[in-house]
Coordinates of C-alpha atoms in Angstrom, one line a residue:
Chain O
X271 CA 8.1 -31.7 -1.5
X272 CA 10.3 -32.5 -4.6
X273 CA 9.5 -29.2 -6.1
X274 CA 11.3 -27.4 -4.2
X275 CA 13.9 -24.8 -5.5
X276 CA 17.2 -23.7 -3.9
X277 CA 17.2 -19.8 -4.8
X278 CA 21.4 -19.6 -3.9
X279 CA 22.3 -22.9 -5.3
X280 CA 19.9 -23.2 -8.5
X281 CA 19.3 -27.4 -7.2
X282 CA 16.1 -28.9 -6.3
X283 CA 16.0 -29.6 -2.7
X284 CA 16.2 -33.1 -1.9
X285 CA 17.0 -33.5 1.8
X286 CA 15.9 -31.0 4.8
X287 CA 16.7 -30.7 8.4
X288 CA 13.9 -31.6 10.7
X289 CA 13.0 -28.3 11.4
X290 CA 13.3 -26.2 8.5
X291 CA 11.0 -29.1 7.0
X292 CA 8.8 -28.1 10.1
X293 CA 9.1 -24.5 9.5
X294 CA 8.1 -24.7 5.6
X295 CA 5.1 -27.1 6.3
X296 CA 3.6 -24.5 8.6
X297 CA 4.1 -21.6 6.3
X298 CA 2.7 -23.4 3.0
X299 CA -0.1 -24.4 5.2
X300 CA -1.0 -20.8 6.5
X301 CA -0.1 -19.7 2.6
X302 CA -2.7 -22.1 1.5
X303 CA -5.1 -21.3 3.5
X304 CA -5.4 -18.0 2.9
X305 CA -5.1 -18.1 -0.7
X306 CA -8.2 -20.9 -0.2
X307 CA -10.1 -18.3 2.2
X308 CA -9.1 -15.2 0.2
X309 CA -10.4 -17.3 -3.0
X310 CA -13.6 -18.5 -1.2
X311 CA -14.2 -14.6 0.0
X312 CA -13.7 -13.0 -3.3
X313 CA -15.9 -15.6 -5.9
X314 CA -18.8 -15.4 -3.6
X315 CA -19.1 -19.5 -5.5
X316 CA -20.5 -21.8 -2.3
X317 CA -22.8 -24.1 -3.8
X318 CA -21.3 -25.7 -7.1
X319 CA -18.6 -28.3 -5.7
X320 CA -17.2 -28.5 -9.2
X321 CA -16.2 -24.6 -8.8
X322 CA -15.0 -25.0 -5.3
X323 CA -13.1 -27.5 -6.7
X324 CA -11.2 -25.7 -9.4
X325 CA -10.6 -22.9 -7.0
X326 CA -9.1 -25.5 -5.0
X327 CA -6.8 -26.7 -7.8
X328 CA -5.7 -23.1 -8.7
X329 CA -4.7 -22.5 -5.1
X330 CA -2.5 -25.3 -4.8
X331 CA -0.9 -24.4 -8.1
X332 CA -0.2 -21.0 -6.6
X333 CA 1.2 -22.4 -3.9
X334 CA 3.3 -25.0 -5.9
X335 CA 4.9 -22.1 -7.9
X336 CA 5.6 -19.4 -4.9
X337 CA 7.5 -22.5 -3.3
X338 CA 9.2 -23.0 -6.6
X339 CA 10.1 -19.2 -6.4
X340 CA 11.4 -19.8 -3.1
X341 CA 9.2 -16.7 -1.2
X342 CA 7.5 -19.4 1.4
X343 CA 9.1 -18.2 4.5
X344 CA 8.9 -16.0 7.5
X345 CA 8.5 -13.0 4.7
X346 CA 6.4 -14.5 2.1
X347 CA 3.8 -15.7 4.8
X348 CA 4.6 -13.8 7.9
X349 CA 2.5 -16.3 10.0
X350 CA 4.3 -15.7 12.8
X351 CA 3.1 -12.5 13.7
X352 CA -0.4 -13.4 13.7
X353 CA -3.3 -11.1 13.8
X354 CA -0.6 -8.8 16.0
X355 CA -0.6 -6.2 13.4
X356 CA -4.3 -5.8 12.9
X357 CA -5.3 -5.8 16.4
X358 CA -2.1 -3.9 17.9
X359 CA -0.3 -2.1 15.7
X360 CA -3.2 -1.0 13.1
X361 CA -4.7 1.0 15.3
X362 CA -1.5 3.2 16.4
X363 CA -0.6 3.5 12.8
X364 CA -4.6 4.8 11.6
X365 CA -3.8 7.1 14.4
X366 CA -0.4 8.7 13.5
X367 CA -2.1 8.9 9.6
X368 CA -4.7 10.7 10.5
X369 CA -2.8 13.3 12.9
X370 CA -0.4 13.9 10.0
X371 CA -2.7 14.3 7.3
X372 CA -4.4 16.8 8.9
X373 CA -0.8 18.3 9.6
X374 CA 0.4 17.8 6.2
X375 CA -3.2 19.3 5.0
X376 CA -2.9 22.6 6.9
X377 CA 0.2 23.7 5.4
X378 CA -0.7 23.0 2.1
X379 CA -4.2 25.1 2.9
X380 CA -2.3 27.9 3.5
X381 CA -1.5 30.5 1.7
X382 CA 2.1 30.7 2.9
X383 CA 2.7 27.3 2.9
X384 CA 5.5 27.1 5.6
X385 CA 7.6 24.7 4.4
X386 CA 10.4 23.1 6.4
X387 CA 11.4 20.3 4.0
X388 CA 14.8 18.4 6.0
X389 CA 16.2 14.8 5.4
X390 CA 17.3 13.1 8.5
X391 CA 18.6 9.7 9.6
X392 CA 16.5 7.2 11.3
X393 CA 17.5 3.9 13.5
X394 CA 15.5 0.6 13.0
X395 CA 16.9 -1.6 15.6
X396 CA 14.5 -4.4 14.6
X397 CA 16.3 -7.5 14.1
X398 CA 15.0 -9.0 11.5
X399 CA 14.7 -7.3 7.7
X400 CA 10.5 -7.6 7.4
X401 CA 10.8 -5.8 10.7
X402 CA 12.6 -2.7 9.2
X403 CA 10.6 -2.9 5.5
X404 CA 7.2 -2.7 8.2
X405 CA 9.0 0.6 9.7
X406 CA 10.1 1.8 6.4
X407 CA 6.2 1.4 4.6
X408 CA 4.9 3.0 8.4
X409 CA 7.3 5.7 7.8
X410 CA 6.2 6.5 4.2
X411 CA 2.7 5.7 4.6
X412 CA 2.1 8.6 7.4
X413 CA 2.3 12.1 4.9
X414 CA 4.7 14.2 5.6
X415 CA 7.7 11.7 6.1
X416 CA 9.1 9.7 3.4
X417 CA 11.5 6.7 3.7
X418 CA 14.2 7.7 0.8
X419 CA 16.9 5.0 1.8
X420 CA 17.1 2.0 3.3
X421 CA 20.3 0.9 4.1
X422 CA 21.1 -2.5 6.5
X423 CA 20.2 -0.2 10.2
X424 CA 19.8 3.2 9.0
X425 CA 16.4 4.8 7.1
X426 CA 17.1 8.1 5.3
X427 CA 13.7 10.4 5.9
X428 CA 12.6 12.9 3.7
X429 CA 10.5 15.2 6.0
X430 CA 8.2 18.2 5.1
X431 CA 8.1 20.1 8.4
X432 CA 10.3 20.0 11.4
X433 CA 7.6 18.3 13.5
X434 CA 7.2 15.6 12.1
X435 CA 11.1 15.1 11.7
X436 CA 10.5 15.4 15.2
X437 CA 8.5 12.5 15.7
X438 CA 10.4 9.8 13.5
X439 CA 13.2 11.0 15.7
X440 CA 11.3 9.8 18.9
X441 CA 11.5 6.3 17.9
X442 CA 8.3 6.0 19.3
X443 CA 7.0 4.0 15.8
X444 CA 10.4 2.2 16.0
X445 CA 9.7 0.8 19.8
X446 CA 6.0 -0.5 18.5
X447 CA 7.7 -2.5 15.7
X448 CA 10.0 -3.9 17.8
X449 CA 7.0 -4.9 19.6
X450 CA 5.8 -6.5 16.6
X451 CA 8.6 -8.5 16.1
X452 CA 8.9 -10.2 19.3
X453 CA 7.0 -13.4 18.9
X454 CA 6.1 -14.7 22.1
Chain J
X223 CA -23.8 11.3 -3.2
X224 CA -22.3 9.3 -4.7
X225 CA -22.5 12.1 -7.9
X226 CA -20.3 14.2 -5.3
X227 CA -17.3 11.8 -4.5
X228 CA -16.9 10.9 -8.2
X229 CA -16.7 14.6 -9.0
X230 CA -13.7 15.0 -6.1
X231 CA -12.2 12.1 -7.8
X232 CA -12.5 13.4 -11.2
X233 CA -11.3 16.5 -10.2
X234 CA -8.4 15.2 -8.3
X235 CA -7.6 13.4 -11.6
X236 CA -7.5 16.1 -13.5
X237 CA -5.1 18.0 -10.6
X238 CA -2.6 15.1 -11.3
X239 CA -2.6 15.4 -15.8
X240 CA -2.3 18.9 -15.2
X241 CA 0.4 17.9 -12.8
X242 CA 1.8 15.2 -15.4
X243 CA 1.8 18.1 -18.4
X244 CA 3.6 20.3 -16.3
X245 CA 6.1 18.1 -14.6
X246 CA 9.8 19.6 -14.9
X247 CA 11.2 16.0 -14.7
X248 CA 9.8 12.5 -15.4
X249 CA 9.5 11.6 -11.8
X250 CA 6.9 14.1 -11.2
X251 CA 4.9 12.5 -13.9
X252 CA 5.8 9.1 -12.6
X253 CA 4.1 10.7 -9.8
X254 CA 1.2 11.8 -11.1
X255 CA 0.4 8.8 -13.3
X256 CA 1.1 7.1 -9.7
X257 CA -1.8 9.2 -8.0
X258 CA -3.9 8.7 -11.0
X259 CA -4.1 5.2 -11.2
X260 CA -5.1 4.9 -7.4
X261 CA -7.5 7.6 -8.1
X262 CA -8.9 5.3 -11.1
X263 CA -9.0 2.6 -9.0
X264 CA -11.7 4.6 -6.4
X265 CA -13.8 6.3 -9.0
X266 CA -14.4 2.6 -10.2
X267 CA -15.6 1.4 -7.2
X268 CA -18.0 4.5 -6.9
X269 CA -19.3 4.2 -10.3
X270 CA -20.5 0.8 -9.5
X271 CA -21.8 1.9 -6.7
X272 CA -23.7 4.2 -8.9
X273 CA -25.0 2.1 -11.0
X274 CA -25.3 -1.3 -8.7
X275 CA -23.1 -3.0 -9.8
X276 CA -21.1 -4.7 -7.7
X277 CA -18.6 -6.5 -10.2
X278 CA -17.2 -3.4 -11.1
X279 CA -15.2 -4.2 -7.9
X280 CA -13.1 -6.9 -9.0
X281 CA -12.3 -5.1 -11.8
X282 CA -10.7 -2.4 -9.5
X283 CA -9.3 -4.6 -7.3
X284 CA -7.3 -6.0 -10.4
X285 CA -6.1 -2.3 -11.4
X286 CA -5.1 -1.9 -7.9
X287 CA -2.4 -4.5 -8.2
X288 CA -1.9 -3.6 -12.4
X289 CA -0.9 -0.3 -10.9
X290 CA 1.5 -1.5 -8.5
X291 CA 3.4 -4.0 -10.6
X292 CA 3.0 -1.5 -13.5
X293 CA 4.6 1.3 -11.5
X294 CA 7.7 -0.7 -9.7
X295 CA 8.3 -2.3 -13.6
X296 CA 8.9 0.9 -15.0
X297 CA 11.0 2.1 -12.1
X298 CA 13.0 -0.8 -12.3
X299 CA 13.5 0.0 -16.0
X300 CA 14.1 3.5 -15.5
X301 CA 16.6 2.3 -12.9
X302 CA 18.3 -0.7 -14.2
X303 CA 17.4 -0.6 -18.1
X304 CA 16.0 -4.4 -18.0
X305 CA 13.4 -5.9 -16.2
X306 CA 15.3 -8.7 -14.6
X307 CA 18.5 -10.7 -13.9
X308 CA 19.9 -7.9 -11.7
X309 CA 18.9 -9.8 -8.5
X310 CA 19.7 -13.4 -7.8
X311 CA 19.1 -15.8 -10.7
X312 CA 16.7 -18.7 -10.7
X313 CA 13.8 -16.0 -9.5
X314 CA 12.3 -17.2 -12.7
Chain I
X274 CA -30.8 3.4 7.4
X275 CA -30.9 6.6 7.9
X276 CA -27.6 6.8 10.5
X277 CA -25.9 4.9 8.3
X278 CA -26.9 7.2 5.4
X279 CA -25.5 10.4 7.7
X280 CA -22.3 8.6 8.4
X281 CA -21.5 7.2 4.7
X282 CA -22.0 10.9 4.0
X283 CA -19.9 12.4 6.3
X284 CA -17.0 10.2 5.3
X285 CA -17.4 10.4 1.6
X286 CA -17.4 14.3 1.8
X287 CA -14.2 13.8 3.9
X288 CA -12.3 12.1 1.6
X289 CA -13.8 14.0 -1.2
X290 CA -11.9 16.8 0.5
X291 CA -8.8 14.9 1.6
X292 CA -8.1 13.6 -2.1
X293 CA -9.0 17.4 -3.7
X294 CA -6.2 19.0 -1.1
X295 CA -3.8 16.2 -2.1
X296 CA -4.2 16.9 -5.8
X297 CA -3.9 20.9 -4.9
X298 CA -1.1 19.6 -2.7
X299 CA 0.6 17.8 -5.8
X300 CA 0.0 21.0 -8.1
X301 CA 1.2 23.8 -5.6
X302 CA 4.2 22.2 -4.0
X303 CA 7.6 23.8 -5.3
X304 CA 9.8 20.5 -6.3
X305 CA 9.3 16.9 -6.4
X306 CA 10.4 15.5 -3.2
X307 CA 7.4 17.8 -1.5
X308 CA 5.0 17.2 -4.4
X309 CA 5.1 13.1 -3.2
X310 CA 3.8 14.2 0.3
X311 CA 0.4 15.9 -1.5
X312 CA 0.6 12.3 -3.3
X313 CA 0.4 10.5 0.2
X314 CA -2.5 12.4 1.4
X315 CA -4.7 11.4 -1.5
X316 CA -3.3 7.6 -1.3
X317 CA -4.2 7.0 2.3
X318 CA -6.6 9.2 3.8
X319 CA -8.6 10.3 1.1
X320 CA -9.0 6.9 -0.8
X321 CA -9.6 5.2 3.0
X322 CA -12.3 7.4 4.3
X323 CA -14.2 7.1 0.5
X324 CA -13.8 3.6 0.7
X325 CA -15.1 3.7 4.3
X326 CA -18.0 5.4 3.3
X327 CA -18.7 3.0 0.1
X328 CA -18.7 0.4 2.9
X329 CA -21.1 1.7 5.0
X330 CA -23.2 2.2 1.9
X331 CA -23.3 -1.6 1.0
X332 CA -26.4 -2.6 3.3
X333 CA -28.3 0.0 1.6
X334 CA -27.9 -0.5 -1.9
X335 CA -27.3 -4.6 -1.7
X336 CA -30.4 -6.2 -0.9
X337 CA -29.5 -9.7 0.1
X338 CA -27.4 -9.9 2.7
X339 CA -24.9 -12.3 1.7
X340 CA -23.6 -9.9 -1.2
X341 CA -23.3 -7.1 0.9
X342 CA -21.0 -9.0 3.3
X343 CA -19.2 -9.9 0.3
X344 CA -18.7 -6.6 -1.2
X345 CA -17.9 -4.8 2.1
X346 CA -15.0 -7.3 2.6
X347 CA -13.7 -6.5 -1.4
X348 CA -13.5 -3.3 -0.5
X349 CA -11.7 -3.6 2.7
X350 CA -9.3 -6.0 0.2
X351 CA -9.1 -2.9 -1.8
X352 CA -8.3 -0.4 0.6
X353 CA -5.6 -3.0 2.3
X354 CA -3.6 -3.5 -1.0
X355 CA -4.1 0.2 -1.6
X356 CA -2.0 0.9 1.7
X357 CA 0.2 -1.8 1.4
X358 CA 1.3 -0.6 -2.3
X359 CA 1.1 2.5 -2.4
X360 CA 4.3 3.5 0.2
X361 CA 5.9 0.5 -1.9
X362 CA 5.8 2.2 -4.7
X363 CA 6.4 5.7 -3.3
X364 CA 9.7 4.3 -1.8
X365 CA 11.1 2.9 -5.4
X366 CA 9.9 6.1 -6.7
X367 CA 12.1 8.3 -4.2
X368 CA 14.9 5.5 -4.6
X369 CA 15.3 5.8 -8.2
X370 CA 15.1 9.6 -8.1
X371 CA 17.6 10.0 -5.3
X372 CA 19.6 7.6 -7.2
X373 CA 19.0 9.6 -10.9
X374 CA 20.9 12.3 -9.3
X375 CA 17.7 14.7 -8.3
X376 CA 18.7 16.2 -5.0
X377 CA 15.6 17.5 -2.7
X378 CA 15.8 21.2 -2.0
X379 CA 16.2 22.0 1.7
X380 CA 15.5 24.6 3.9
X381 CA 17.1 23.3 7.4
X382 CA 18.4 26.8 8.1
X383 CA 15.2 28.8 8.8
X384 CA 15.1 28.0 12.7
X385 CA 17.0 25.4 13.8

């Protein structure tokens, strides 16, 4: 633990309270393991210990420098959410992509191509800021809206047609992060 | 079928240079270099398929995040005029 | 083999279609704020339904199983970092051209 940095203070950490110490064991752990899973998964290596063991190496010096970088927290390794977003939110959000790409993909069929283009101003009441970012990337990531600005409570949108201004409006998106967010 | 997709890809690709040529101001071809790269990054994966084989995927899994850090690098430039020290120090 | 032949099809030709209207979209749109919503298309559902479709492919053209485990989940790595980037770098783009001074053209006042 003597590697770690202090991003604000530019000193090595020396002393913690009991449960920040708690907090950063548990996300270096979950960091670690996935880099070791993700590592595992991706070199297809599972019978030469030797390699398995270099992997292992390489993973704990990843994990040595992103806690030198200071990311290891509830943003760098959001392990706090759990599988949540795959199993709850990822299908609502493969939903809303596909309704507005086939949207966004009739108007630019046609030959008229009705645009509406508008910028409005959207809430995120989520409390914490990888709350708002997730609402922000949702936002962009369905076609037709596009997160300009993101400014401490407020998302600017950049829509191309009135309904699906319409639909950012709702908040119905906003409500399922908030969701999210609230670790039981 | 394979021959098909990587056609749609190509063609998509060449949607975005003649996208890039035109492009009144450099965003759109920020844009288009943007779309081409993810583009690149597909018709790698169905050229291996093509020919079987299968560690053309790393390869495009590595341009995937090239492309990324590529593209916010030369926004940042674009935006700041360095690549670094304009957030909190000791980020090294 | 053969469903899984139809269906790798079907979602191929999809996104085949998906990513040719998005590069249409990124031709024909009038300014640049539009043109990154034809971008979007192409960087979600086109590239997801291809990748799909590569995925249902694996069993077929991988012979032992193992690999073809291994290469479906690469892909699936792909098309995650794909989503996750891609409105990352859409965002900075729209940032540092709001911020450049380009304003996007608006037509609030046709019916509202």
């Amino acid at each position: 633990m003597s590697g770690l940095f202090d991003v604000e203070t530019g000193d090595y950490i020396t002393s913690f309270h009991r449960d920040s110490l708690n907090g950063i064991m548990k996300y270096s752990l979950a960091l670690g393991a996935t880099l070791f899973a993700f590592w595992l998964l991706w070199s297809g290596h599972y019978d030469k210990p030797f390699i398995i063991v270099l992997g292992a190496i390489s993973c704990l010096f990843c994990l040595w420098l992103s806690m030198r970088m200071g990311i290891v927290d509830e943003e760098g390794a959001p392990v706090q959410m759990g599988i949540r977003p795959f199993t709850k939110y990822g299908p609502y959000l493969v939903k809303e992509i596909i309704i507005s790409n086939i949207a966004v993909t009739k108007i630019i069929c046609s030959p008229a191509m009705p645009l509406q283009r508008n910028m409005i101003v959207v809430s995120a009441n989520q409390k914490s800021e990888l709350g708002r970012v997730i609402l922000a990337n949702s936002i962009t990531l369905t076609p037709g809206t596009i997160s300009v600005r993101l400014e401490h409570d407020k998302i600017c949108v950049h829509a191309l047609s009135f309904a699906g201004a319409e639909e950012d409006l709702s908040g119905e998106m906003g409500r399922r992060v908030c969701e999210l967010e609230n670790t039981s | 079928m394979f021959v098909v997709a990587s056609i749609a890809v190509l063609v998509t690709m060449t949607l975005a240079l003649i996208r890039a040529m035109l492009g009144p101001t450099v965003f759109d071809r920020v844009l288009a270099l943007n779309m081409f790269g993810t583009k690149t990054v597909l018709l790698i994966c169905v050229v291996g398929f093509m020919t079987e084989r299968t560690d053309f995927l790393d390869l495009a899994l590595l341009y995937s995040l090239m492309n990324f850090i590529g593209m916010v690098a030369l926004l940042r430039f674009s935006q700041f005029g360095n690549f670094g020290h304009s957030e909190t120090e000791g980020q090294s | 083999m053969i469903v899984l032949d139809i269906f790798s099809w079907a979602f191929l030709i999809a996104g085949s279609f998906f990513s040719i209207v998005g590069g249409i979209g990124i031709v024909r749109l009038p300014e640049f704020f539009s043109r990154m919503h034809g971008g979007g298309i192409t960087d979600t559902l086109g590239a997801a339904l291809i990748i799909i479709g590569l995925v249902l492919q694996a069993p077929v053209v991988i012979s032992s199983p193992k690999d073809a485990v291994l290469v479906a989940v690469k892909l699936l790595m792909i098309l995650f970092f794909l989503l996750v980037t891609s409105p990352s770098s859409c965002h900075a783009l729209a940032k540092s051209a709001m911020s450049q001074g380009l304003e996007p053209e608006l037509d609030n006042n046709k019916n509202s």
